[in-house]
Structures are given as structure tokens and as C-alpha cells.
CSV table of N, CA and C in Angstrom, one decimal:
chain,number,residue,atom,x,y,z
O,1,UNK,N,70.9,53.7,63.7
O,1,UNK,CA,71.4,55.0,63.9
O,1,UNK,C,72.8,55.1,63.5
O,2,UNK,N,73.7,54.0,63.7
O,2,UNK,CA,75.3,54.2,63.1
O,2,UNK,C,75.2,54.3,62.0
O,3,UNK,N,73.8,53.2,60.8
O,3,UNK,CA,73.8,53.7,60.0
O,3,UNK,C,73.3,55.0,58.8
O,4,UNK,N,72.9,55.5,59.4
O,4,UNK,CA,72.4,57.0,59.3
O,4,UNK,C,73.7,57.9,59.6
O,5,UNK,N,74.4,57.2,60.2
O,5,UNK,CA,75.9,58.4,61.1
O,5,UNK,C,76.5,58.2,59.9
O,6,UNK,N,76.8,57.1,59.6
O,6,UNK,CA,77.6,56.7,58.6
O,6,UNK,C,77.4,57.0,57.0
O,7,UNK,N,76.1,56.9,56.6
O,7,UNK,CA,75.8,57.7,55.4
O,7,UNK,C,75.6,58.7,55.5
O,8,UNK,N,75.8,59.6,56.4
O,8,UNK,CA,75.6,61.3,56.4
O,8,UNK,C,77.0,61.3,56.1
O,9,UNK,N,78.2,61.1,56.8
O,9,UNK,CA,79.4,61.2,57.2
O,9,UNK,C,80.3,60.7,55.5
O,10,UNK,N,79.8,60.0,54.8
O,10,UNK,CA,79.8,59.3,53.5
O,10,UNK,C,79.7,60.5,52.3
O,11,UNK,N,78.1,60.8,52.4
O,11,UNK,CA,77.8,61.9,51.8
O,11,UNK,C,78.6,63.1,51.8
O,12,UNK,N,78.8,63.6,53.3
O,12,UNK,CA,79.8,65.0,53.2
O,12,UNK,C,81.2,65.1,53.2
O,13,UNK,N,81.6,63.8,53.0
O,13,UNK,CA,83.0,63.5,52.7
O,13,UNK,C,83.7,64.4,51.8
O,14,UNK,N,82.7,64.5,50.1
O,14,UNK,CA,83.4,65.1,49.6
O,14,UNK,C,83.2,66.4,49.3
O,15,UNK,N,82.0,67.1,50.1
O,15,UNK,CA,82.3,68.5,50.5
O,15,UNK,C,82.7,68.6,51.3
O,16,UNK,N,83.6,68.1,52.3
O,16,UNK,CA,84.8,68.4,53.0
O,16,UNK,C,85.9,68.6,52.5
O,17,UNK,N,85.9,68.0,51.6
O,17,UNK,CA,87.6,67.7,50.9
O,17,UNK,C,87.4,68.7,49.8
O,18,UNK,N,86.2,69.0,49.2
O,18,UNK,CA,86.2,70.3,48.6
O,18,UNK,C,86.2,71.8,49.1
O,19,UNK,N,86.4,71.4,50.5
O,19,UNK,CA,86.6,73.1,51.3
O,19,UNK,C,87.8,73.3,51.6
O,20,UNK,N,89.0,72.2,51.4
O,20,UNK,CA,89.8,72.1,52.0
O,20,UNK,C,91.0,73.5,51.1
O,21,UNK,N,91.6,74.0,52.4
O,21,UNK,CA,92.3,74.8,51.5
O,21,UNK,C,93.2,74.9,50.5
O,22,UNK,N,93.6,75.5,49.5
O,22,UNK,CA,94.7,75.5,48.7
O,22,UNK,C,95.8,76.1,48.8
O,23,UNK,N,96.8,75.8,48.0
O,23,UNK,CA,98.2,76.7,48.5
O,23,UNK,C,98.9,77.5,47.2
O,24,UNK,N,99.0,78.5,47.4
O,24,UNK,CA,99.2,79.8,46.8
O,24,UNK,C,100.0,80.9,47.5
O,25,UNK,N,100.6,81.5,46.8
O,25,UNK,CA,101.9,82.8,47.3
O,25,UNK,C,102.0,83.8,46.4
O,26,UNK,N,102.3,84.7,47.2
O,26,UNK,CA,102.4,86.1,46.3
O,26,UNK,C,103.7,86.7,46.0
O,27,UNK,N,104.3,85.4,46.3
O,27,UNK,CA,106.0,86.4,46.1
O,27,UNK,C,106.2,85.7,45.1
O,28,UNK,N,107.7,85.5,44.3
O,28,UNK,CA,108.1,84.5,43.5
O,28,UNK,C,108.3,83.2,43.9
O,29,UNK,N,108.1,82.3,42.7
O,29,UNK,CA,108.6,80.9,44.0
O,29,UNK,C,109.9,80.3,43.1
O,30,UNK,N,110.9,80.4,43.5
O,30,UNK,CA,112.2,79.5,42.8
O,30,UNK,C,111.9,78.3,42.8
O,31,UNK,N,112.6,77.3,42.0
O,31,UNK,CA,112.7,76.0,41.7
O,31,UNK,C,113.5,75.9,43.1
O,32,UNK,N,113.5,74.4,44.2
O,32,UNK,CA,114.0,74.2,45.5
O,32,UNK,C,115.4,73.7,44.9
O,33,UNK,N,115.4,73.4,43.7
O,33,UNK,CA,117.1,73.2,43.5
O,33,UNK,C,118.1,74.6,42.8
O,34,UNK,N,117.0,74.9,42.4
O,34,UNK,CA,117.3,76.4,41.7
O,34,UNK,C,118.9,77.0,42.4
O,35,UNK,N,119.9,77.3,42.4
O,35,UNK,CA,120.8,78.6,42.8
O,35,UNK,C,120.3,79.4,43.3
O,36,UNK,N,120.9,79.6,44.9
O,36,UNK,CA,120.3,81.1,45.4
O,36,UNK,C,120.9,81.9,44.5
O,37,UNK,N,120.3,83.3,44.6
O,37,UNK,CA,121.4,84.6,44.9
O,37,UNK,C,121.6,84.5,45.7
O,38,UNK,N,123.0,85.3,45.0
O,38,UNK,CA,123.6,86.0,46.5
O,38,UNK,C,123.5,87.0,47.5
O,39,UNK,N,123.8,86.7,48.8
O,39,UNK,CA,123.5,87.4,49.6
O,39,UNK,C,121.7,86.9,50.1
O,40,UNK,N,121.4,86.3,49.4
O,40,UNK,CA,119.9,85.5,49.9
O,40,UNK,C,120.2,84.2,50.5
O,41,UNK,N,118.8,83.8,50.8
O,41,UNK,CA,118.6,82.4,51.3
O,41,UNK,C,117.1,81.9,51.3
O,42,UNK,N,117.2,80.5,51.6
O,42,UNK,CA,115.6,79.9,50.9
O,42,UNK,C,114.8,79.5,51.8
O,43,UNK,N,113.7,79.6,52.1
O,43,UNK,CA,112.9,78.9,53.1
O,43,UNK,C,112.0,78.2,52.4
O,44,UNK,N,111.5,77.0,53.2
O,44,UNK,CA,110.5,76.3,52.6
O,44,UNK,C,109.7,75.9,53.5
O,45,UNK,N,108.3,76.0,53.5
O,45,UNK,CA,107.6,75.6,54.2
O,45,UNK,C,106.5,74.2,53.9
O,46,UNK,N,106.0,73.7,54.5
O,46,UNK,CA,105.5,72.7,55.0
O,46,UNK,C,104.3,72.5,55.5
O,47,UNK,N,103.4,71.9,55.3
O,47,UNK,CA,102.2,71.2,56.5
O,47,UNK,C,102.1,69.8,55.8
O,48,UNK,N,102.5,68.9,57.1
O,48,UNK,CA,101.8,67.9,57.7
O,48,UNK,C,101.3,67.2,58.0
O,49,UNK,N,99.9,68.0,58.2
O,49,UNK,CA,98.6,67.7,59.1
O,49,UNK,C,98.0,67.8,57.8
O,50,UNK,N,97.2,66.4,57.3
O,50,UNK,CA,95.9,66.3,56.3
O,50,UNK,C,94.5,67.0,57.0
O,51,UNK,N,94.3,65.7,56.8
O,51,UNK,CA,92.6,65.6,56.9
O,51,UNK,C,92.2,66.5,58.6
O,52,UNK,N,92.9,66.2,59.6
O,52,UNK,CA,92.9,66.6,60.9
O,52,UNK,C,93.2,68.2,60.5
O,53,UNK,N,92.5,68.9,60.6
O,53,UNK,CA,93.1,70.2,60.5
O,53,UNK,C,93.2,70.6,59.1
O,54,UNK,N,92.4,70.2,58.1
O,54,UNK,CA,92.8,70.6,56.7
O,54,UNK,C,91.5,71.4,56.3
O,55,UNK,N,90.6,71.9,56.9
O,55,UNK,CA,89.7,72.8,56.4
O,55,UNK,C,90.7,74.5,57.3
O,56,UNK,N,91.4,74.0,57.7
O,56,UNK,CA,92.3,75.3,58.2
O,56,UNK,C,92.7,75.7,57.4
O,57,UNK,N,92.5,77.2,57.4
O,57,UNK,CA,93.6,77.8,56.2
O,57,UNK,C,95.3,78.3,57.8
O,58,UNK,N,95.9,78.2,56.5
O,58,UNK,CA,97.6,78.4,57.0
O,58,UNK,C,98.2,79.2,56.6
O,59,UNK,N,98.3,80.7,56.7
O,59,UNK,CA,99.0,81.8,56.8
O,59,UNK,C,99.9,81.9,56.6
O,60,UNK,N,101.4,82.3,56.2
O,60,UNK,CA,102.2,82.4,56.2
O,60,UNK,C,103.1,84.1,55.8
O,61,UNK,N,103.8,84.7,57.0
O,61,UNK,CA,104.1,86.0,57.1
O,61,UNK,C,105.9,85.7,57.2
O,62,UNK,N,106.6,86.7,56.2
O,62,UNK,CA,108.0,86.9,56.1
O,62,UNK,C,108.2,88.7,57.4
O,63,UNK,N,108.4,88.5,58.1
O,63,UNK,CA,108.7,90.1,58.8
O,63,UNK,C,107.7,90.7,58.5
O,64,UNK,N,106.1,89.9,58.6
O,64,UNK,CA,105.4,90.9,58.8
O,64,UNK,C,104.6,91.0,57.2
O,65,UNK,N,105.8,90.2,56.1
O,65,UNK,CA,105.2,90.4,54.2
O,65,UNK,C,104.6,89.1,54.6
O,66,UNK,N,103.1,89.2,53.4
O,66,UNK,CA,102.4,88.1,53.6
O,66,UNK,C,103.1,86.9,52.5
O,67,UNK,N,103.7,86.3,52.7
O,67,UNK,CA,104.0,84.8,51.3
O,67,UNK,C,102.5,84.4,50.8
O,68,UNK,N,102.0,83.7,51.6
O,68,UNK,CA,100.8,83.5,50.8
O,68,UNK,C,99.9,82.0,52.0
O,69,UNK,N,99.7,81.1,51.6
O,69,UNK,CA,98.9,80.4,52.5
O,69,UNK,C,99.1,78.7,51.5
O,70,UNK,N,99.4,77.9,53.2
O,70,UNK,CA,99.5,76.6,52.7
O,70,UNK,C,98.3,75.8,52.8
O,71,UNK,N,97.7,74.9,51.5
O,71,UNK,CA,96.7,74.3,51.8
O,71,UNK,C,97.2,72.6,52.5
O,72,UNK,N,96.8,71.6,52.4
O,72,UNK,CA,97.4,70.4,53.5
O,72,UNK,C,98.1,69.5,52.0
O,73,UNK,N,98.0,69.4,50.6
O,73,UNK,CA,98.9,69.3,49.9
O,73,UNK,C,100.3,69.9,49.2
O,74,UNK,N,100.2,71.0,49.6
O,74,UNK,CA,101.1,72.1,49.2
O,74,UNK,C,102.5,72.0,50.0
O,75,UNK,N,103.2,73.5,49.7
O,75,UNK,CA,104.3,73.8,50.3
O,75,UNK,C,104.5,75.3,49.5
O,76,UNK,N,105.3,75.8,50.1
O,76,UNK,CA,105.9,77.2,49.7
O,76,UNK,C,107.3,77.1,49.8
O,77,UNK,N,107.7,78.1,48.8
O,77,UNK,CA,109.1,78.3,49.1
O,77,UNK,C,109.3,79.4,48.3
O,78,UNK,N,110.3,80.5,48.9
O,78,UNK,CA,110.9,81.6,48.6
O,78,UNK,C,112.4,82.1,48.8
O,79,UNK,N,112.6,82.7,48.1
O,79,UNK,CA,114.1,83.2,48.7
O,79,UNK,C,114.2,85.0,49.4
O,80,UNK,N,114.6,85.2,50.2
O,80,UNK,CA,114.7,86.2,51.2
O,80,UNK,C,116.4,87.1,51.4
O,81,UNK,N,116.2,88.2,51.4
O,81,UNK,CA,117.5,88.6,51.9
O,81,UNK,C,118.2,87.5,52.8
O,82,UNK,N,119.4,87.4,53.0
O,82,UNK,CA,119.9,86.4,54.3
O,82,UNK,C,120.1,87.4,55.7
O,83,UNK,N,119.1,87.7,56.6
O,83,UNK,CA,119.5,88.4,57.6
O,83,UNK,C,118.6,88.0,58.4
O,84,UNK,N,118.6,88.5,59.8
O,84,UNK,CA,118.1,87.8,61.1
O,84,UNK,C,116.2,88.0,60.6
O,85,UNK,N,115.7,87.5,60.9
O,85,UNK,CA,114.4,87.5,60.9
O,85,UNK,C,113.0,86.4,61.7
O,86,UNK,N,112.1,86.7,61.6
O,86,UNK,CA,111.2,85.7,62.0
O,86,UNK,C,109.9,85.2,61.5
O,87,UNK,N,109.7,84.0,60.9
O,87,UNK,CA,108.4,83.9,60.2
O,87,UNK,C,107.4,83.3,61.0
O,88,UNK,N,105.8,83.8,60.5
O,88,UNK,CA,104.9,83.7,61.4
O,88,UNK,C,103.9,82.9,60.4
O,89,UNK,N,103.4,81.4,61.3
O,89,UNK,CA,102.4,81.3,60.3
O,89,UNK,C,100.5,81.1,61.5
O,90,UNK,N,100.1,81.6,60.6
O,90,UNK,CA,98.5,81.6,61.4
O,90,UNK,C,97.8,80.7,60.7
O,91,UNK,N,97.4,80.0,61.9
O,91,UNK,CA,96.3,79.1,61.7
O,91,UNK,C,94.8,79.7,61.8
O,92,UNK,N,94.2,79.7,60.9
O,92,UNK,CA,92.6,80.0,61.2
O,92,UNK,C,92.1,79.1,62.5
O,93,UNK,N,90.9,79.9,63.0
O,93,UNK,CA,90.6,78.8,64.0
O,93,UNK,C,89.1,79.1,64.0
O,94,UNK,N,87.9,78.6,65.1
O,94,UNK,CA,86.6,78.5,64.5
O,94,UNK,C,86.5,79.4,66.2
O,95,UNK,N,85.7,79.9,66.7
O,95,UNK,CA,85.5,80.0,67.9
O,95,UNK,C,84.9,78.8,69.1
O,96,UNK,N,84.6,78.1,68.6
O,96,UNK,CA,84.3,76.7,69.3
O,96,UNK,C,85.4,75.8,69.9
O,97,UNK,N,86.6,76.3,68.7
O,97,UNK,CA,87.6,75.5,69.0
O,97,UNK,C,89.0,76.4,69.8
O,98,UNK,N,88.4,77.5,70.1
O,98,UNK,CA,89.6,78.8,70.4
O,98,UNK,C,90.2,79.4,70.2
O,99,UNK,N,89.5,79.4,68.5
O,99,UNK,CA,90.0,80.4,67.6
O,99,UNK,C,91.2,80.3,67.1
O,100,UNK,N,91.8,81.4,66.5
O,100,UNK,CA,93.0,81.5,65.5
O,100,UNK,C,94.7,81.2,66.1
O,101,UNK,N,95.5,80.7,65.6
O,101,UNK,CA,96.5,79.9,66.4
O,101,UNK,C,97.7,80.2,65.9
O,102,UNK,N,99.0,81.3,66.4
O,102,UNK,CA,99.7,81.9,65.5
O,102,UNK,C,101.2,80.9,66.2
O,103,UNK,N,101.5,80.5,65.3
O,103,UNK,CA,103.3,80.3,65.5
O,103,UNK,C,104.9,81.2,65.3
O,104,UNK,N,105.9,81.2,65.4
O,104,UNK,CA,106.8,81.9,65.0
O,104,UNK,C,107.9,80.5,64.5
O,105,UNK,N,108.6,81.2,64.0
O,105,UNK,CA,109.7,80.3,63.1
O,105,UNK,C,111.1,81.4,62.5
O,106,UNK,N,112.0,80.7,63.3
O,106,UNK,CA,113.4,81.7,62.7
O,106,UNK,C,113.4,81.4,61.1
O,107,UNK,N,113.8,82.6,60.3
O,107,UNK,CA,114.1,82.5,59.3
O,107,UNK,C,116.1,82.3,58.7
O,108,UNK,N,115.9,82.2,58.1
O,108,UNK,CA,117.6,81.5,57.5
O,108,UNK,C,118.6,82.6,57.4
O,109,UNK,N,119.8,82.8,58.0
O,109,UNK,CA,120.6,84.1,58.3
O,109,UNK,C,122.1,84.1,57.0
O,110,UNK,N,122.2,82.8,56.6
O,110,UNK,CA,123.6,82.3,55.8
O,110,UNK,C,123.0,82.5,54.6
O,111,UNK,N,123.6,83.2,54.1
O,111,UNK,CA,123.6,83.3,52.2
O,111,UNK,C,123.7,82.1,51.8
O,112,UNK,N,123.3,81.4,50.9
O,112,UNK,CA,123.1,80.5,50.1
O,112,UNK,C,122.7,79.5,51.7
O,113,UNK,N,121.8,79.2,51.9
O,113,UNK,CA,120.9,78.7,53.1
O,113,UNK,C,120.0,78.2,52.6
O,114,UNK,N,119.3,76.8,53.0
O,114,UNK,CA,117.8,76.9,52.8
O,114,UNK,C,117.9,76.2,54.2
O,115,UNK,N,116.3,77.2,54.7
O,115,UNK,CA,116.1,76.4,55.8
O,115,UNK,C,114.5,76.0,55.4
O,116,UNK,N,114.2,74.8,55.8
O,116,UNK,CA,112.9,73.7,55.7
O,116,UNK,C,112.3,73.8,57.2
O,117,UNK,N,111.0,74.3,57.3
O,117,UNK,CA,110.4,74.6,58.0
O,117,UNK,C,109.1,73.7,57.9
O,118,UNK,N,108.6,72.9,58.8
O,118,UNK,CA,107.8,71.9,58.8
O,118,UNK,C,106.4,72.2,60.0
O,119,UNK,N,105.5,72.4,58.9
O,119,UNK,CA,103.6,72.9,60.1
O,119,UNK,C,103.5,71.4,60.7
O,120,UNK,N,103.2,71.0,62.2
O,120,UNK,CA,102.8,69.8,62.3
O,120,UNK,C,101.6,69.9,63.5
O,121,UNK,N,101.1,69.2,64.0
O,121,UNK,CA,99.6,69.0,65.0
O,121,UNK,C,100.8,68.1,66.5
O,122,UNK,N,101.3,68.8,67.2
O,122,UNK,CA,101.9,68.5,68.4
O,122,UNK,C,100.9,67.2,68.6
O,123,UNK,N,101.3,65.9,69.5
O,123,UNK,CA,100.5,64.9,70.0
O,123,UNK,C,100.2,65.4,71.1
O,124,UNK,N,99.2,65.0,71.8
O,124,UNK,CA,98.5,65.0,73.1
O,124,UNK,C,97.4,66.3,72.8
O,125,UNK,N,97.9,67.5,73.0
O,125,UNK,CA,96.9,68.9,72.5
O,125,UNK,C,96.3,69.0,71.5
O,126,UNK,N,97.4,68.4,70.5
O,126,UNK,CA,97.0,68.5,69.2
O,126,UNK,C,96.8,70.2,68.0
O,127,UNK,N,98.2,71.1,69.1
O,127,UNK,CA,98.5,72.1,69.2
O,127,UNK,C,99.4,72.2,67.4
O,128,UNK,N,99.3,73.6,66.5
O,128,UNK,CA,99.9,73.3,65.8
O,128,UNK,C,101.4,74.0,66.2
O,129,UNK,N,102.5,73.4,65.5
O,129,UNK,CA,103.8,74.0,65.4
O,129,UNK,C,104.6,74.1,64.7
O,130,UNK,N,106.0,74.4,64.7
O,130,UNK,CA,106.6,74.8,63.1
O,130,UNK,C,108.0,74.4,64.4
O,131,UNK,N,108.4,73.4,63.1
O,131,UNK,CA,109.9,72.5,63.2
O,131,UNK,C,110.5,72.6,62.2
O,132,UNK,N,112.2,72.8,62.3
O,132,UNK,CA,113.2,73.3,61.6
O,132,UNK,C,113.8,71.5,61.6
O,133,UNK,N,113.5,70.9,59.7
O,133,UNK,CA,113.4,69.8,59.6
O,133,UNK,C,115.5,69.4,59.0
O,134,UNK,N,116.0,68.8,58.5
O,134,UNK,CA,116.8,68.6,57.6
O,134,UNK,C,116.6,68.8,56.4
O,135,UNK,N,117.6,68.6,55.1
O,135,UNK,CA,117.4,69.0,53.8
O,135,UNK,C,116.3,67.8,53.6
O,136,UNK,N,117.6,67.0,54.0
O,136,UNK,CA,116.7,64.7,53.3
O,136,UNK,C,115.1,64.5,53.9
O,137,UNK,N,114.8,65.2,55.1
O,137,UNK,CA,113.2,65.1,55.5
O,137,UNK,C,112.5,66.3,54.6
O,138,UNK,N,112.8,67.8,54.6
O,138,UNK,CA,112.3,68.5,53.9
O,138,UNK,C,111.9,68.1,52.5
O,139,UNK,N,113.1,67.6,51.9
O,139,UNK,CA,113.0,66.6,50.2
O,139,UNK,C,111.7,65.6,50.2
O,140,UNK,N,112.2,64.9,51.3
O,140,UNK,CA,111.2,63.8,51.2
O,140,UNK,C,109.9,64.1,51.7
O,141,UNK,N,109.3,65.2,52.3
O,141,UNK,CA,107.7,65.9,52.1
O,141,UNK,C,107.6,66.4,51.2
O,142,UNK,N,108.3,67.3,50.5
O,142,UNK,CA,107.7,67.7,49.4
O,142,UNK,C,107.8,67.5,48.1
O,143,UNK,N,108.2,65.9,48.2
O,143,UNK,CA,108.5,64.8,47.0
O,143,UNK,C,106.9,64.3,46.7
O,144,UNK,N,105.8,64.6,47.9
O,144,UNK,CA,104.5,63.9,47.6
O,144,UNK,C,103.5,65.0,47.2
O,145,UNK,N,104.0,66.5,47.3
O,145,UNK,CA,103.1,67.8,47.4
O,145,UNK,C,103.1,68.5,46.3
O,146,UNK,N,102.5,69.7,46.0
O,146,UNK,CA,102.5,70.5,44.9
O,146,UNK,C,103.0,71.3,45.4
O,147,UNK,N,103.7,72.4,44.9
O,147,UNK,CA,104.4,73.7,45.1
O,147,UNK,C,103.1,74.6,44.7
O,148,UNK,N,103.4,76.0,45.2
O,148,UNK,CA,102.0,76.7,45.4
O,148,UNK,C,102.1,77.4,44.3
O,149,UNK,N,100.5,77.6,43.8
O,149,UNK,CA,100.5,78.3,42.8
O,149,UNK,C,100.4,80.0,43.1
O,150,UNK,N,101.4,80.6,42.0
O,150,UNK,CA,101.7,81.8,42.1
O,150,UNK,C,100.6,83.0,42.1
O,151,UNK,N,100.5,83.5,42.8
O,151,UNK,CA,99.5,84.5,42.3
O,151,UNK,C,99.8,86.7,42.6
O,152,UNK,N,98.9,86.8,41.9
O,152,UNK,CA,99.1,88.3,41.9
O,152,UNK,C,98.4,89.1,43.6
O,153,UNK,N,99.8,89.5,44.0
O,153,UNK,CA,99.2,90.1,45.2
O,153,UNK,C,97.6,91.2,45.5
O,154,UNK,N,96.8,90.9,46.5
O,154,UNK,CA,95.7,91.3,46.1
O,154,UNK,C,95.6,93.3,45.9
């Protein structure tokens, strides 16, 4: 019987990893070394969580504008007026599992700012959340990831 568990689990391995989401945005995406403008600032986003949580799709809202969605290799990044704000990112959820799972995250208030904003799976719950990381940890996540591919808003 384990082995029957084990070749089914084999088999759909890689239609798992073929549902997994992709990452894409609708706004522009600057180069993360690029020069702000002025009077702007940069945010960059993040997910952490692979395989655990990677058939989720990951939402990501500027005041409400949609950026676009992170898949579990990706990341986003945009530049924003610099003023008070709050970004929201939504997790898809399944109903079995209690459904859809929304976060908030301060957005970057200093002109020439980048704030790095990191999606992670809290331990114990296994709840997701959004952490306001350093420049040197933000660099070094998205030293392993793709930047999202741009697309035409729908």
C-alpha cells in the first residue's frame, strides 16, 4: 500500500509543479538598482513559501491598484508615489482549508525608499504574513528568483 502511495504521489508530482502559479504585474517593473524618481519610492515583494503553499495564487493590491500576482519563484517590484499607504496581498484559499487569506503591509513614505516586503507561512499555524525585511535579506531572496513578467492590464 506505501507502495501504491508512493507511485501515485511520484506520478502527480509533476502536475503539481505544473499548476503552480506564476508571477506577473501590470504596472511597470524598474530594474531594483535602477534610480528612483523623484518624489517616489520602491517596493518589492517576495514569497518564501515553495512547495508548501505554492499551488496558491498571491495577489498583490497598491491602495486598492492591482500590481499583479506572485508565483513561489518570483517577486515584484514597482515604484509608487512616496506617500502614506497600505499594501494588501491575498492569498487564494480552497474551502476545505478556510478559504481566502488577506494580509496588509505598510507601503514606503521617503522618496527615494525601497521598502522589501517578504510573503512567509508563520510556524505553528502555518498562517501566511508579510515582513518588512532589510535591503542585504531582500537582495539575497531575490538573487535566486525571477522578476515578474510584465503584462498588459486585463
Amino acid at each position: 500500500m506505501k507502495t501504491l502511495r508512493l507511485a501515485v504521489a511520484a506520478a502527480l508530482l509533476p502536475l503539481t509543479l505544473a499548476c503552480t502559479a506564476s508571477t506577473w504585474q501590470v504596472v511597470p517593473r524598474p530594474d531594483v538598482d535602477a534610480p528612483i524618481p523623484p518624489g517616489h519610492a520602491r517596493v518589492v515583494v517576495v514569497r518564501e513559501f515553495g512547495f508548501v503553499g505554492g499551488l496558491r495564487e498571491v495577489r498583490i493590491l497598491d491602495e486598492g491598484r492591482e500590481i499583479g500576482v506572485i508565483g513561489p519563484s518570483g517577486y515584484l517590484v514597482w515604484d509608487r508615489v512616496a506617500d502614506r499607504g497600505v499594501g494588501r496581498a491575498i492569498f487564494s484559499g480552497y474551502v476545505l482549508d478556510g478559504g481566502e487569506v488577506e494580509n496588509v503591509f505598510d507601503m514606503p513614505r521617503e522618496a527615494g525608499s525601497t521598502t522589501w516586503a517578504v510573503l512567509r507561512l508563520r510556524s505553528g499555524d502555518r498562517k501566511p504574513v508579510a515582513e518588512a525585511v532589510s535591503d542585504k535579506e531582500g537582495r539575497e531572496l531575490i538573487a535566486s528568483r525571477d522578476p515578474a513578467e510584465v503584462r498588459e492590464p486585463d
